PDB file of C-alpha atoms in Angstrom:
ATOM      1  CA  UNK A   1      22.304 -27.894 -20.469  1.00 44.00           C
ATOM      2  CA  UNK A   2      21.469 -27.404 -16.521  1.00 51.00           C
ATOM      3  CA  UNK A   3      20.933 -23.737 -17.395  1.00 53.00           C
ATOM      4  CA  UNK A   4      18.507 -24.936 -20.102  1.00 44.00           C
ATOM      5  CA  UNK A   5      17.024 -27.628 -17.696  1.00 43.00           C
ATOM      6  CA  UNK A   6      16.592 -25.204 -14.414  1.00 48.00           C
ATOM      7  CA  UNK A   7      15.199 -22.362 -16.650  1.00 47.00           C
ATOM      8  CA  UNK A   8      12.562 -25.109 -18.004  1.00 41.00           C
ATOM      9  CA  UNK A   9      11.947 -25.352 -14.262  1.00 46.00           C
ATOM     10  CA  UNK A  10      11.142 -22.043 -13.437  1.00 46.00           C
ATOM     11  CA  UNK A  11       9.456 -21.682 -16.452  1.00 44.00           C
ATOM     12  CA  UNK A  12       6.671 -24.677 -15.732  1.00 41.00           C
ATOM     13  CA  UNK A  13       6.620 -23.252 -11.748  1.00 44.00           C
ATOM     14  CA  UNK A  14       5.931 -19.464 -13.603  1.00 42.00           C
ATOM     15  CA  UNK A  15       3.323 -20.804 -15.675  1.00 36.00           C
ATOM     16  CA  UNK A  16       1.078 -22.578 -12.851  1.00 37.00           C
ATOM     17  CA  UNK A  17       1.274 -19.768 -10.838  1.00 39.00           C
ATOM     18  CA  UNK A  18      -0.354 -17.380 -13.539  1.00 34.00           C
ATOM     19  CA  UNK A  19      -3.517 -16.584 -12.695  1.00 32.00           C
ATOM     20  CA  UNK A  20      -3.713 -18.770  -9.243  1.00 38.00           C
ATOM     21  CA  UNK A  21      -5.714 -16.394  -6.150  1.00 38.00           C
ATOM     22  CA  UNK A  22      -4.231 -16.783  -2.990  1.00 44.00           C
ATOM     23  CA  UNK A  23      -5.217 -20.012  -1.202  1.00 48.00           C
ATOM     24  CA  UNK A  24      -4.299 -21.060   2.036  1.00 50.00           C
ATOM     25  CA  UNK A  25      -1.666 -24.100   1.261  1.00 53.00           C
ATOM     26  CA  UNK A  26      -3.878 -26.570   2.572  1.00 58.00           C
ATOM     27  CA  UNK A  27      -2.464 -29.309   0.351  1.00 76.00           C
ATOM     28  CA  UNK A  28       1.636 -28.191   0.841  1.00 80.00           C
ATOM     29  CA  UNK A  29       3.592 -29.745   3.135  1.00 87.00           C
ATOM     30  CA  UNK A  30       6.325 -28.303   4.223  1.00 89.00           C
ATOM     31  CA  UNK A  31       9.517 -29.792   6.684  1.00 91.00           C
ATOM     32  CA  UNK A  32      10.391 -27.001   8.528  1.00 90.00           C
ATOM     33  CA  UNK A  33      12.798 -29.168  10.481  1.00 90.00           C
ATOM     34  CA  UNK A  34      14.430 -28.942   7.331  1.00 91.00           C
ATOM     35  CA  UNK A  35      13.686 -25.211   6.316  1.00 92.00           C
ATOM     36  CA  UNK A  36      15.356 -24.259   9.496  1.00 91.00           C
ATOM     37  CA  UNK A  37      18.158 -25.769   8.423  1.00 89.00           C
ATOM     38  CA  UNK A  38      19.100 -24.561   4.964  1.00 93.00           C
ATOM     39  CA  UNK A  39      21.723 -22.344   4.306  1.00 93.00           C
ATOM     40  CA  UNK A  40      20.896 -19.086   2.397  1.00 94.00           C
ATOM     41  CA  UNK A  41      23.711 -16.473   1.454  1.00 93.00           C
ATOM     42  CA  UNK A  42      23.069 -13.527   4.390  1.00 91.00           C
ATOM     43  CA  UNK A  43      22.606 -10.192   3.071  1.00 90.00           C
ATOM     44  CA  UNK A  44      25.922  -7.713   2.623  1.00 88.00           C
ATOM     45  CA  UNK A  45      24.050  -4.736   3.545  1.00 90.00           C
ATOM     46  CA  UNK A  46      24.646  -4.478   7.453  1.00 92.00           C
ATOM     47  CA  UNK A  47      21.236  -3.021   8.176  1.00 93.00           C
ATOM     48  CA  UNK A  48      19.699  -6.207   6.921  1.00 94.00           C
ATOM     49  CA  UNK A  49      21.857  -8.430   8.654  1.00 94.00           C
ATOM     50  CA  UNK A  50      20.783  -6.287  12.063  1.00 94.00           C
ATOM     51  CA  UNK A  51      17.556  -6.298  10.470  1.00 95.00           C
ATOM     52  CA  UNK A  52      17.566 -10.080  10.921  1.00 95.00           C
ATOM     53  CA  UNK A  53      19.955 -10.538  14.301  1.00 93.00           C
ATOM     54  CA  UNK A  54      22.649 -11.815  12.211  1.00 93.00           C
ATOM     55  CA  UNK A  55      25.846 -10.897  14.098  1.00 88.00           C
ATOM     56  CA  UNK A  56      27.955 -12.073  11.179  1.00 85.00           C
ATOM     57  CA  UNK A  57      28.347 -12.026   7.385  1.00 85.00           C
ATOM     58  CA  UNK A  58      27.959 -15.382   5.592  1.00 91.00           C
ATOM     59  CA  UNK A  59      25.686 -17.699   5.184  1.00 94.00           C
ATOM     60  CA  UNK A  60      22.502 -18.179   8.057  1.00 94.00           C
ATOM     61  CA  UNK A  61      19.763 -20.219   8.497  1.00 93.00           C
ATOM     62  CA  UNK A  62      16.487 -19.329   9.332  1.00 92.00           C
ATOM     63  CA  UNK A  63      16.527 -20.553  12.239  1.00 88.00           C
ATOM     64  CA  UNK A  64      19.321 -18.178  13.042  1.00 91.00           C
ATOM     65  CA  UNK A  65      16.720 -15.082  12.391  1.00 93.00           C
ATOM     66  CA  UNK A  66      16.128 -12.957  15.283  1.00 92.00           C
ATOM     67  CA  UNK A  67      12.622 -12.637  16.119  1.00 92.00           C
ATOM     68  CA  UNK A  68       9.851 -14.533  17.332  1.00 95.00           C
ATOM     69  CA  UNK A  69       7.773 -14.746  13.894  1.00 96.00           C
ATOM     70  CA  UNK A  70       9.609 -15.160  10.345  1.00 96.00           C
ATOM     71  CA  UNK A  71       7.231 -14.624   7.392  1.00 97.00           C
ATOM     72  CA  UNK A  72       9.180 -15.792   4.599  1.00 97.00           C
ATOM     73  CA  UNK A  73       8.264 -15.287   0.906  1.00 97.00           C
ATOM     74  CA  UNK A  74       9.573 -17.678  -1.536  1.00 97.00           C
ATOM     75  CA  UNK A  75       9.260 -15.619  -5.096  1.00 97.00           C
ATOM     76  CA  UNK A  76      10.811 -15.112  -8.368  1.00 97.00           C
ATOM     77  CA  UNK A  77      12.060 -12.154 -10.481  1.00 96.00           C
ATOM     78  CA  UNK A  78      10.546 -13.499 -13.250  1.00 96.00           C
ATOM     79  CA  UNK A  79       7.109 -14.630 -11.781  1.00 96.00           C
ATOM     80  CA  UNK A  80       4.541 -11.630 -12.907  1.00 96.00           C
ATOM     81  CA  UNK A  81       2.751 -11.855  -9.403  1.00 96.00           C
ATOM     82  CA  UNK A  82       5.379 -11.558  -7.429  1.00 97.00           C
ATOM     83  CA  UNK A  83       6.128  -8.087  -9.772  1.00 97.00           C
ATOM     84  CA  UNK A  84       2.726  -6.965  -9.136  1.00 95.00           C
ATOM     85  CA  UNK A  85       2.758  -8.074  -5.265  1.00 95.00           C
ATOM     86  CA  UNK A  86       5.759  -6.065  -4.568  1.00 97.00           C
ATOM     87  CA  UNK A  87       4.139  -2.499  -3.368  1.00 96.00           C
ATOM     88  CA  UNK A  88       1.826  -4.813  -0.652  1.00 96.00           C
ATOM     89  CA  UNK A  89       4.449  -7.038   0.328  1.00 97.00           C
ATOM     90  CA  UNK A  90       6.561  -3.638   1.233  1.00 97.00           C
ATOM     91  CA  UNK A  91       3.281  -2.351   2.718  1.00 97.00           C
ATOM     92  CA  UNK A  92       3.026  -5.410   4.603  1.00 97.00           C
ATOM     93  CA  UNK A  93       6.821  -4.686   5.788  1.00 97.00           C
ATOM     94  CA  UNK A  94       5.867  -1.158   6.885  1.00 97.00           C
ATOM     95  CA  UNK A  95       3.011  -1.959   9.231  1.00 97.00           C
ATOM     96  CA  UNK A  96       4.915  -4.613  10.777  1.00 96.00           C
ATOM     97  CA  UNK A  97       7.361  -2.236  11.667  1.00 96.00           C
ATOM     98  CA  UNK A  98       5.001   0.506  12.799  1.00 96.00           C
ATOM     99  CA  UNK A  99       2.911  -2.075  14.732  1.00 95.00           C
ATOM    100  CA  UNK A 100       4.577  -1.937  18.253  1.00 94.00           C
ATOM    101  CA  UNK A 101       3.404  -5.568  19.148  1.00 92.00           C
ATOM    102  CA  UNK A 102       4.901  -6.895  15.820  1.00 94.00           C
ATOM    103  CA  UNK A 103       8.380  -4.962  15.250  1.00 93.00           C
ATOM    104  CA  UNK A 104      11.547  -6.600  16.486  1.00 92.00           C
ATOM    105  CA  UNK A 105       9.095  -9.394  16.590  1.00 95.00           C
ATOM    106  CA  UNK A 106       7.704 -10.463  13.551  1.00 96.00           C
ATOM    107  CA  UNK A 107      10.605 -10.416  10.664  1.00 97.00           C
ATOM    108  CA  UNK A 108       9.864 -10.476   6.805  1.00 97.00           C
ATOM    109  CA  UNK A 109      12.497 -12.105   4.484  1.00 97.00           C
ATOM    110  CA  UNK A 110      12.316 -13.267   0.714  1.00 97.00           C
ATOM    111  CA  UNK A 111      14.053 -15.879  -1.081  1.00 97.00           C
ATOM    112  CA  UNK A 112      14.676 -15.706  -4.608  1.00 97.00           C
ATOM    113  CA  UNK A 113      13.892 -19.498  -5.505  1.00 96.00           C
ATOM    114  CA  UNK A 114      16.030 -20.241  -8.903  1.00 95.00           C
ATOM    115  CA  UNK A 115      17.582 -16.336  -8.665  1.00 96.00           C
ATOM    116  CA  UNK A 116      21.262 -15.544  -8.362  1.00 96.00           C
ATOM    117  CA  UNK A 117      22.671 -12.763  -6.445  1.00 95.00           C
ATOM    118  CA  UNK A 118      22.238 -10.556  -9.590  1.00 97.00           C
ATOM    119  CA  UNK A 119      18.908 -11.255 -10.434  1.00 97.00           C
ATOM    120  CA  UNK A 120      17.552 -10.556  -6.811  1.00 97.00           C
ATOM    121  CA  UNK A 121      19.762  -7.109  -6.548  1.00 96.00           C
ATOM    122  CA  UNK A 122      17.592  -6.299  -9.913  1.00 97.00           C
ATOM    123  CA  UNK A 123      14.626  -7.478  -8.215  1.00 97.00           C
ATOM    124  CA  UNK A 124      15.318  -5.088  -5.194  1.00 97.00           C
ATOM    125  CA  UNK A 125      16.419  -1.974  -7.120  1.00 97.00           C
ATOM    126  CA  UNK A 126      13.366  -2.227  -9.748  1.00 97.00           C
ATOM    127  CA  UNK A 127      10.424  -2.420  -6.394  1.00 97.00           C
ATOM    128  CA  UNK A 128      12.543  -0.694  -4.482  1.00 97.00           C
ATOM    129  CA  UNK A 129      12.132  -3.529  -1.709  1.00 97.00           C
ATOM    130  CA  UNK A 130      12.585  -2.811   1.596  1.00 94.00           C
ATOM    131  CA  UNK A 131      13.254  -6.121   3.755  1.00 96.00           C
ATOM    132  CA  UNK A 132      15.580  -8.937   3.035  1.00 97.00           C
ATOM    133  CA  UNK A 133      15.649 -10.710  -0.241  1.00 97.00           C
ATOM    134  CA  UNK A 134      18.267 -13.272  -0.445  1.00 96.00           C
ATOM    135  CA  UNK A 135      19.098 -15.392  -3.136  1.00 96.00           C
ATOM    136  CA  UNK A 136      18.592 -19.403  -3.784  1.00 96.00           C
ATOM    137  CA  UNK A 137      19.939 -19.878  -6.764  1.00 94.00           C
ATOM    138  CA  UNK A 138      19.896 -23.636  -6.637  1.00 93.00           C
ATOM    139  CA  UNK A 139      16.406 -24.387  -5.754  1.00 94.00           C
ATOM    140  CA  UNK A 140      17.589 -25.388  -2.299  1.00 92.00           C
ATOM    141  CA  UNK A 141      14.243 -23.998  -0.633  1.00 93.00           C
ATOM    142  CA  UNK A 142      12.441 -26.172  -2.890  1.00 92.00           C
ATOM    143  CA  UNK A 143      13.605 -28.901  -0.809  1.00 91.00           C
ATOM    144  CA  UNK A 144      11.709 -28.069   2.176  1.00 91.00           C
ATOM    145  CA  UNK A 145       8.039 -28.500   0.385  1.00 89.00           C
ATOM    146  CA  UNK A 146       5.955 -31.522  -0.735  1.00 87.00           C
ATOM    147  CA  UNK A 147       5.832 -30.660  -4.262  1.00 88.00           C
ATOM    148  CA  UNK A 148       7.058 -27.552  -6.724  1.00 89.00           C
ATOM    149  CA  UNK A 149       6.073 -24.464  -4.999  1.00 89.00           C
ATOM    150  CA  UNK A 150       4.709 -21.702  -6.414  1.00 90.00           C
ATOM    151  CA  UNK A 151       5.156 -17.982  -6.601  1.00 95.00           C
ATOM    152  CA  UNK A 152       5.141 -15.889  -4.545  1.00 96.00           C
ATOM    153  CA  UNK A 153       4.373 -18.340  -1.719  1.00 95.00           C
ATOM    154  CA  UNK A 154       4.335 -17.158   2.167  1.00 96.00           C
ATOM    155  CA  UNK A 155       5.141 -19.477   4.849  1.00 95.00           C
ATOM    156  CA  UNK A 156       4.694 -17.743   8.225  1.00 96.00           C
ATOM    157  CA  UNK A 157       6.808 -19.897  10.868  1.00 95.00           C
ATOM    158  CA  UNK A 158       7.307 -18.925  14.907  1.00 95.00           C
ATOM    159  CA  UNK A 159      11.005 -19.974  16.600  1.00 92.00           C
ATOM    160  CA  UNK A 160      10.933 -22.824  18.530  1.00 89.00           C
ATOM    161  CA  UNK A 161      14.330 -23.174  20.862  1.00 82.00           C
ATOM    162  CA  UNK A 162      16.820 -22.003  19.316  1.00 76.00           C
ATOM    163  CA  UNK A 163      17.596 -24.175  16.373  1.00 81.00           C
ATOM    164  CA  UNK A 164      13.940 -24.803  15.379  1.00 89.00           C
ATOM    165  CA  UNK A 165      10.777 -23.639  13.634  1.00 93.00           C
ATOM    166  CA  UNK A 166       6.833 -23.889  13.776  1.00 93.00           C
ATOM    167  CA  UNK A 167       5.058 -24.032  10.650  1.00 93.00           C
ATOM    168  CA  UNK A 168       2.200 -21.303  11.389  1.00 94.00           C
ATOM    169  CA  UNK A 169       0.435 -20.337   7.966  1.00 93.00           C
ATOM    170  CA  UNK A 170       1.461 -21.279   4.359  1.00 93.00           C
ATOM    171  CA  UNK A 171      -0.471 -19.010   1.678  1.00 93.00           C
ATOM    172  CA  UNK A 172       0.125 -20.020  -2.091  1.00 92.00           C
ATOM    173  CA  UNK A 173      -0.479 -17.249  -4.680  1.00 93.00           C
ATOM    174  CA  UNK A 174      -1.277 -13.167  -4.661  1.00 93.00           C
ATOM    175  CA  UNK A 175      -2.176 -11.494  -1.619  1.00 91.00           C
ATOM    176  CA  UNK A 176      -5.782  -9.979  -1.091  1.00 87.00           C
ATOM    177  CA  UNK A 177      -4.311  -6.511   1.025  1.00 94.00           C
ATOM    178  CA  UNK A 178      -1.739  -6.203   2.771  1.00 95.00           C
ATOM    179  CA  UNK A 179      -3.575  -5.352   6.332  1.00 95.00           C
ATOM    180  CA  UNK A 180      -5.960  -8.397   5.617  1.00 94.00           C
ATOM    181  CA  UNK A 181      -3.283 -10.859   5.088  1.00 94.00           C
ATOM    182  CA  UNK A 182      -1.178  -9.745   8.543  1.00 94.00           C
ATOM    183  CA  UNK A 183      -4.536  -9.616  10.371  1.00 94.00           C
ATOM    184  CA  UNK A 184      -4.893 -13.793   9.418  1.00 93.00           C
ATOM    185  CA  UNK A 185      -1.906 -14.789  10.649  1.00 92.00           C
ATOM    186  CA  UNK A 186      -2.146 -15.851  14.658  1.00 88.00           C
ATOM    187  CA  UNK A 187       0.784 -13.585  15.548  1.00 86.00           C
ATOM    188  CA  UNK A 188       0.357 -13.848  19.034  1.00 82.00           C
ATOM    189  CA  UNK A 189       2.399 -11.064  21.191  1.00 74.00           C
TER     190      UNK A 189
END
């Protein structure tokens, strides 16, 4: 019956997000005192976990992410935009990292909201992701916002100390380009 109910969930978060441009989250609120400190499962592959800073396996928190920038994308396997978004969120991955003033600096993670382990492996394999997807199989990222987000949502934060995080940018919905998107966010050197 939770299955039934959680799939119901994803289902009514799937269905608003059909069809909705990307919009600057204007009307989201999100507690990034409490983003930064959820628990996510940390990648096995090693180069990830370097990827991120992560020194060990086992759960992290965001907070815990190397970097000075964290651009986090909260999607879905089964959300149709993130599907189609995949190629430009991997392009946006690419020129981060061949963008000398943003690599080692500016780190790109996604979290499966509602996906298990398996389903984001399937979700990696079939777009051939490059960066970080981890999986939040409970909703627990869900927690962090004012109301139900949507997919894919990107929530650009900066570290602040070493436990904390700055909310910088929230965008709800598909992505125009890749370029255009990275050149609106104030990632200052």
């Amino acid at each position: 019956m939770k299955r039934i109910l959680i799939l119901c969930a994803v289902a009514g978060v799937l269905s608003v997000a059909v069809g909705v441009p990307g919009i600057a989250g204007d009307s989201l609120r999100v507690d990034v005192e409490k983003l930064a400190q959820m628990k996510f499962a940390g990648p096995d592959n090693p180069a990830e976990r370097k990827y991120l800073g992560l020194t060990t396996a086992g759960d992290f928190k965001l907070a815990d992410v190397k970097g000075k920038y964290i651009i986090i994308e909260v999607f879905s396997m089964y959300c149709p935009i993130c599907q189609k978004e995949a190629p430009k969120v991997n392009q946006c991955h690419e020129l981060i990292e061949k963008n000398p003033a943003h690599s080692g600096k500016v780190k790109l993670i996604g979290i499966g909201t509602g996906n298990t382990p398996f389903e984001v492996d399937v979700f990696r394999k079939k777009f051939a992701i490059r960066f970080p997807l981890v999986p939040d199989d409970n909703f627990v990222v869900q927690k962090a916002f004012s109301q139900p987000v949507r997919t894919p949502t990107f929530i650009t934060v900066k570290k602040r100390g070493k436990k904390g995080l700055e909310l910088v940018n929230v965008h709800v919905g598909e992505l125009s380009a890749a370029e255009a998107f990275l050149k609106s966010l104030p990632l200052a050197p």
